[in-house]
Tab-separated table of C-alpha atoms in Angstrom:
chain	number	residue	atom	x	y	z
A	147	UNK	CA	32.858	238.676	-33.426
A	148	UNK	CA	35.829	237.752	-35.619
A	149	UNK	CA	35.401	234.021	-36.249
A	150	UNK	CA	38.186	233.356	-38.781
A	151	UNK	CA	41.111	235.099	-40.505
A	152	UNK	CA	43.245	234.608	-43.609
A	153	UNK	CA	46.335	236.201	-45.103
A	154	UNK	CA	46.346	235.819	-48.878
A	155	UNK	CA	49.375	235.619	-51.176
A	156	UNK	CA	49.266	239.376	-51.815
A	157	UNK	CA	49.452	240.164	-48.112
A	158	UNK	CA	45.810	241.151	-47.705
A	159	UNK	CA	44.204	240.160	-44.414
A	160	UNK	CA	40.649	238.782	-44.508
A	161	UNK	CA	38.352	238.726	-41.476
A	162	UNK	CA	35.226	236.574	-41.283
A	163	UNK	CA	32.677	237.951	-38.825
A	164	UNK	CA	29.593	236.476	-37.189
A	165	UNK	CA	27.212	239.106	-38.501
A	166	UNK	CA	28.901	241.646	-40.755
A	167	UNK	CA	30.187	239.426	-43.554
A	168	UNK	CA	33.843	239.591	-44.625
A	169	UNK	CA	36.356	242.431	-44.349
A	170	UNK	CA	39.480	242.655	-46.509
A	171	UNK	CA	42.362	244.824	-45.252
A	172	UNK	CA	44.982	245.779	-47.851
A	173	UNK	CA	47.297	247.640	-45.482
A	174	UNK	CA	45.553	250.959	-45.965
A	175	UNK	CA	41.799	250.465	-45.951
A	176	UNK	CA	39.052	247.930	-45.295
A	177	UNK	CA	36.637	246.621	-47.935
A	178	UNK	CA	33.493	244.884	-46.715
A	179	UNK	CA	31.521	242.129	-48.477
A	180	UNK	CA	28.002	241.262	-47.268
A	181	UNK	CA	24.800	239.673	-48.562
A	182	UNK	CA	24.149	242.851	-50.529
A	183	UNK	CA	27.356	242.078	-52.454
A	184	UNK	CA	26.315	238.480	-53.100
A	185	UNK	CA	27.399	236.561	-49.975
A	186	UNK	CA	25.133	233.664	-49.044
A	187	UNK	CA	25.055	234.956	-45.456
A	188	UNK	CA	26.668	237.550	-43.200
A	189	UNK	CA	27.872	234.983	-40.640
A	190	UNK	CA	31.233	233.632	-41.868
A	191	UNK	CA	32.787	230.468	-40.402
A	192	UNK	CA	35.665	229.698	-42.794
A	193	UNK	CA	38.046	231.279	-45.311
A	194	UNK	CA	40.439	229.748	-47.831
A	195	UNK	CA	42.641	230.937	-50.697
A	196	UNK	CA	43.022	228.228	-53.319
A	197	UNK	CA	45.979	227.544	-55.617
A	198	UNK	CA	44.575	229.960	-58.205
A	199	UNK	CA	44.226	232.834	-55.744
A	200	UNK	CA	40.455	232.538	-55.458
A	201	UNK	CA	39.069	233.355	-52.010
A	202	UNK	CA	36.483	230.851	-50.764
A	203	UNK	CA	34.055	231.911	-48.039
A	204	UNK	CA	32.020	229.530	-45.916
A	205	UNK	CA	28.943	231.154	-44.391
A	206	UNK	CA	26.116	229.964	-42.171
A	207	UNK	CA	23.922	229.817	-45.262
A	208	UNK	CA	26.187	228.382	-47.920
A	209	UNK	CA	29.413	228.633	-49.900
A	210	UNK	CA	30.778	231.606	-51.905
A	211	UNK	CA	33.967	232.608	-53.657
A	212	UNK	CA	35.483	235.898	-54.727
A	213	UNK	CA	36.951	236.070	-58.222
A	214	UNK	CA	38.396	239.360	-59.482
A	215	UNK	CA	36.680	241.224	-56.682
A	216	UNK	CA	33.222	239.810	-57.440
A	217	UNK	CA	31.278	237.484	-55.142
A	218	UNK	CA	29.860	234.280	-56.641
A	219	UNK	CA	27.471	231.915	-54.899
A	220	UNK	CA	28.396	228.234	-55.101
A	221	UNK	CA	25.535	225.763	-54.786
A	222	UNK	CA	25.985	222.340	-53.195
A	223	UNK	CA	23.280	219.823	-54.111
A	224	UNK	CA	21.620	218.612	-50.917
A	225	UNK	CA	21.083	214.956	-50.088
A	226	UNK	CA	19.290	213.125	-47.294
A	227	UNK	CA	20.451	213.960	-43.777
A	228	UNK	CA	22.042	211.197	-41.749
A	229	UNK	CA	20.641	212.412	-38.435
A	230	UNK	CA	16.989	212.524	-37.468
A	231	UNK	CA	14.954	215.663	-37.958
A	232	UNK	CA	14.258	216.272	-34.253
A	233	UNK	CA	17.911	217.128	-33.637
A	234	UNK	CA	18.056	220.822	-32.709
A	235	UNK	CA	20.879	221.642	-35.127
A	236	UNK	CA	19.119	220.154	-38.112
A	237	UNK	CA	15.801	221.733	-37.153
A	238	UNK	CA	17.353	225.196	-36.910
A	239	UNK	CA	20.122	225.093	-39.516
A	240	UNK	CA	19.581	222.323	-42.043
A	241	UNK	CA	18.080	224.558	-44.726
A	242	UNK	CA	21.061	226.907	-44.496
A	243	UNK	CA	23.873	224.431	-45.252
A	244	UNK	CA	26.472	226.005	-42.945
A	245	UNK	CA	30.085	225.769	-44.170
A	246	UNK	CA	32.274	225.244	-41.106
A	247	UNK	CA	35.651	224.464	-42.694
A	248	UNK	CA	37.520	224.466	-46.009
A	249	UNK	CA	40.637	222.685	-47.272
A	250	UNK	CA	42.438	222.299	-50.591
A	251	UNK	CA	44.625	219.204	-50.603
A	252	UNK	CA	47.918	218.682	-52.411
A	253	UNK	CA	46.161	217.292	-55.491
A	254	UNK	CA	44.045	220.441	-55.767
A	255	UNK	CA	40.804	218.842	-54.614
A	256	UNK	CA	38.599	220.962	-52.371
A	257	UNK	CA	37.146	219.615	-49.117
A	258	UNK	CA	34.082	221.375	-47.720
A	259	UNK	CA	32.951	220.704	-44.156
A	260	UNK	CA	29.218	221.386	-43.830
A	261	UNK	CA	26.553	220.780	-41.210
A	262	UNK	CA	25.485	217.887	-43.421
A	263	UNK	CA	28.887	216.219	-43.699
A	264	UNK	CA	32.068	216.666	-45.752
A	265	UNK	CA	31.932	217.186	-49.511
A	266	UNK	CA	34.538	217.059	-52.302
A	267	UNK	CA	34.682	219.560	-55.157
A	268	UNK	CA	36.803	218.668	-58.188
A	269	UNK	CA	36.287	221.985	-59.964
A	270	UNK	CA	33.080	220.887	-61.659
A	271	UNK	CA	30.847	218.975	-59.266
A	272	UNK	CA	30.348	218.075	-55.597
A	273	UNK	CA	30.310	214.590	-54.127
A	274	UNK	CA	29.709	213.616	-50.532
A	275	UNK	CA	32.809	212.149	-48.916
A	276	UNK	CA	32.184	208.786	-47.163
A	277	UNK	CA	29.200	208.110	-49.409
A	278	UNK	CA	30.861	208.007	-52.834
A	279	UNK	CA	34.540	207.307	-52.225
A	280	UNK	CA	34.487	203.698	-51.035
A	281	UNK	CA	36.057	204.687	-47.708
A	282	UNK	CA	36.394	202.010	-45.041
A	283	UNK	CA	34.356	203.459	-42.149
A	284	UNK	CA	34.007	200.795	-39.469
A	285	UNK	CA	32.888	203.321	-36.824
A	286	UNK	CA	30.126	204.721	-39.046
A	287	UNK	CA	31.466	208.249	-38.628
A	288	UNK	CA	29.343	211.094	-40.017
A	289	UNK	CA	31.846	214.003	-40.130
A	290	UNK	CA	29.154	216.583	-39.470
A	291	UNK	CA	30.156	220.054	-38.222
A	292	UNK	CA	33.911	219.708	-38.769
A	293	UNK	CA	35.622	222.777	-37.259
A	294	UNK	CA	39.028	222.267	-38.907
A	295	UNK	CA	40.629	220.138	-41.609
A	296	UNK	CA	44.320	219.741	-42.390
A	297	UNK	CA	46.477	217.578	-44.652
A	298	UNK	CA	49.714	216.571	-42.969
A	299	UNK	CA	53.122	216.129	-44.579
A	300	UNK	CA	52.374	212.472	-45.198
A	301	UNK	CA	49.183	213.245	-47.102
A	302	UNK	CA	46.746	212.140	-44.386
A	303	UNK	CA	43.609	214.223	-43.852
A	304	UNK	CA	42.702	215.122	-40.263
A	305	UNK	CA	39.253	216.336	-39.230
A	306	UNK	CA	38.443	218.228	-36.017
A	307	UNK	CA	34.886	217.361	-35.059
A	308	UNK	CA	32.850	220.244	-33.680
A	309	UNK	CA	29.818	221.044	-31.568
A	310	UNK	CA	26.868	218.646	-31.163
A	311	UNK	CA	25.718	216.690	-33.079
A	312	UNK	CA	29.349	216.379	-34.241
A	313	UNK	CA	31.517	215.405	-31.262
A	314	UNK	CA	33.428	212.617	-33.016
A	315	UNK	CA	36.792	213.788	-31.723
A	316	UNK	CA	39.761	213.668	-34.090
A	317	UNK	CA	39.117	211.748	-37.289
A	318	UNK	CA	41.991	210.496	-39.454
A	319	UNK	CA	41.664	209.545	-43.127
A	320	UNK	CA	44.747	207.770	-44.473
A	321	UNK	CA	43.530	207.565	-48.042
A	322	UNK	CA	41.754	204.265	-47.498
A	323	UNK	CA	40.032	204.167	-44.123
A	324	UNK	CA	38.843	206.599	-41.484
A	325	UNK	CA	38.983	206.264	-37.708
A	326	UNK	CA	38.276	208.410	-34.676
A	327	UNK	CA	40.349	209.297	-31.596
A	328	UNK	CA	39.266	211.057	-28.410
A	329	UNK	CA	42.460	211.862	-26.449
A	330	UNK	CA	41.714	212.574	-22.815
A	331	UNK	CA	38.045	212.029	-23.601
A	332	UNK	CA	37.749	215.219	-25.683
A	333	UNK	CA	35.035	214.871	-28.336
A	334	UNK	CA	34.934	218.495	-29.508
A	335	UNK	CA	38.157	219.658	-31.188
A	336	UNK	CA	38.527	223.299	-32.159
A	337	UNK	CA	41.926	223.551	-33.886
A	338	UNK	CA	44.549	221.470	-35.684
A	339	UNK	CA	47.975	222.881	-36.536
A	340	UNK	CA	51.154	221.198	-37.845
A	341	UNK	CA	54.507	222.457	-36.552
A	342	UNK	CA	57.786	222.558	-38.476
A	343	UNK	CA	58.759	219.107	-37.160
A	344	UNK	CA	55.571	217.499	-38.428
A	345	UNK	CA	53.932	217.219	-35.008
A	346	UNK	CA	50.206	217.929	-34.958
A	347	UNK	CA	48.775	220.206	-32.268
A	348	UNK	CA	45.128	219.869	-31.297
A	349	UNK	CA	42.991	222.236	-29.257
A	350	UNK	CA	40.277	220.457	-27.320
A	351	UNK	CA	37.292	222.317	-25.960
A	352	UNK	CA	36.990	220.471	-22.659
A	353	UNK	CA	40.428	219.146	-21.685
A	354	UNK	CA	43.089	221.427	-23.127
A	355	UNK	CA	45.695	220.785	-25.804
A	356	UNK	CA	47.462	217.666	-26.991
A	357	UNK	CA	50.102	216.683	-29.541
A	358	UNK	CA	50.441	213.824	-32.006
A	359	UNK	CA	54.081	212.960	-32.767
A	360	UNK	CA	53.385	210.420	-35.501
A	361	UNK	CA	52.947	207.542	-33.081
A	362	UNK	CA	50.775	208.598	-30.164
A	363	UNK	CA	48.820	211.442	-28.587
A	364	UNK	CA	50.306	213.249	-25.603
A	365	UNK	CA	48.617	215.784	-23.379
A	366	UNK	CA	50.379	219.163	-23.477
A	367	UNK	CA	50.986	219.924	-19.808
A	368	UNK	CA	53.899	222.372	-20.048
A	369	UNK	CA	51.466	225.269	-20.196
A	370	UNK	CA	47.827	225.028	-19.181
A	371	UNK	CA	44.927	227.450	-19.520
A	372	UNK	CA	46.591	229.297	-22.404
A	373	UNK	CA	43.877	228.751	-24.997
A	374	UNK	CA	44.150	226.714	-28.198
A	375	UNK	CA	46.901	226.606	-30.870
A	376	UNK	CA	45.691	228.874	-33.672
A	377	UNK	CA	48.831	229.607	-35.692
A	378	UNK	CA	52.308	228.281	-36.470
A	379	UNK	CA	54.319	231.185	-37.864
A	380	UNK	CA	57.155	231.071	-40.428
A	381	UNK	CA	59.748	230.863	-37.651
A	382	UNK	CA	58.050	227.805	-36.173
A	383	UNK	CA	56.569	229.560	-33.139
A	384	UNK	CA	53.180	228.323	-31.996
A	385	UNK	CA	50.606	230.967	-31.089
A	386	UNK	CA	47.658	230.342	-28.785
A	387	UNK	CA	44.457	232.291	-28.375
A	388	UNK	CA	43.388	233.532	-24.939
A	389	UNK	CA	41.849	231.139	-22.431
């Protein structure tokens, strides 16, 4: 399966698969990168091009990056898990450190969403977000298994919480505190996209799509059963995947 895609600044298209690593398409031919080339794993959940043109790859077994065509493994120091060890996800996946989502914010800081929570990378070292940043977290959110992250025009960071044991809905970090929302009762959010007007579109797994206009969440009822919002193109059109 194709799990994620990326178009880089040179126009190359990158495809992250669930078993065959990463493919790069340059308009003429495909180049494949797998564990034999240095990837941590052949199941790829996330892709990102940073401000320096480096391609970051989040796999089911850890983080990598491609610099000048060469794959480098990036190690994240592990710390104690928040959840108990009899949870099925942690029993099956905890040693692999799955990388579900990647974001570079406007300051250049990297955000890495893992099965063990969200980490920061400042170019030299990793720190666990929520544990080291003095964030006000009244709901004791864990931010495990975050499917998507986005920074909006106002600088806020939004997290889309994923499959169990995630299921924390939409989490908003305003630079000081973090809080959770579950519009229409949806705890598992697959996509976040910002349109040209600054509205945020969310794709929920159970109850469809909804929009945040800067003040409140509204259920998107104009079209139903069309899938989730996966892309806002340069013309401002919103594209949905198939239901």
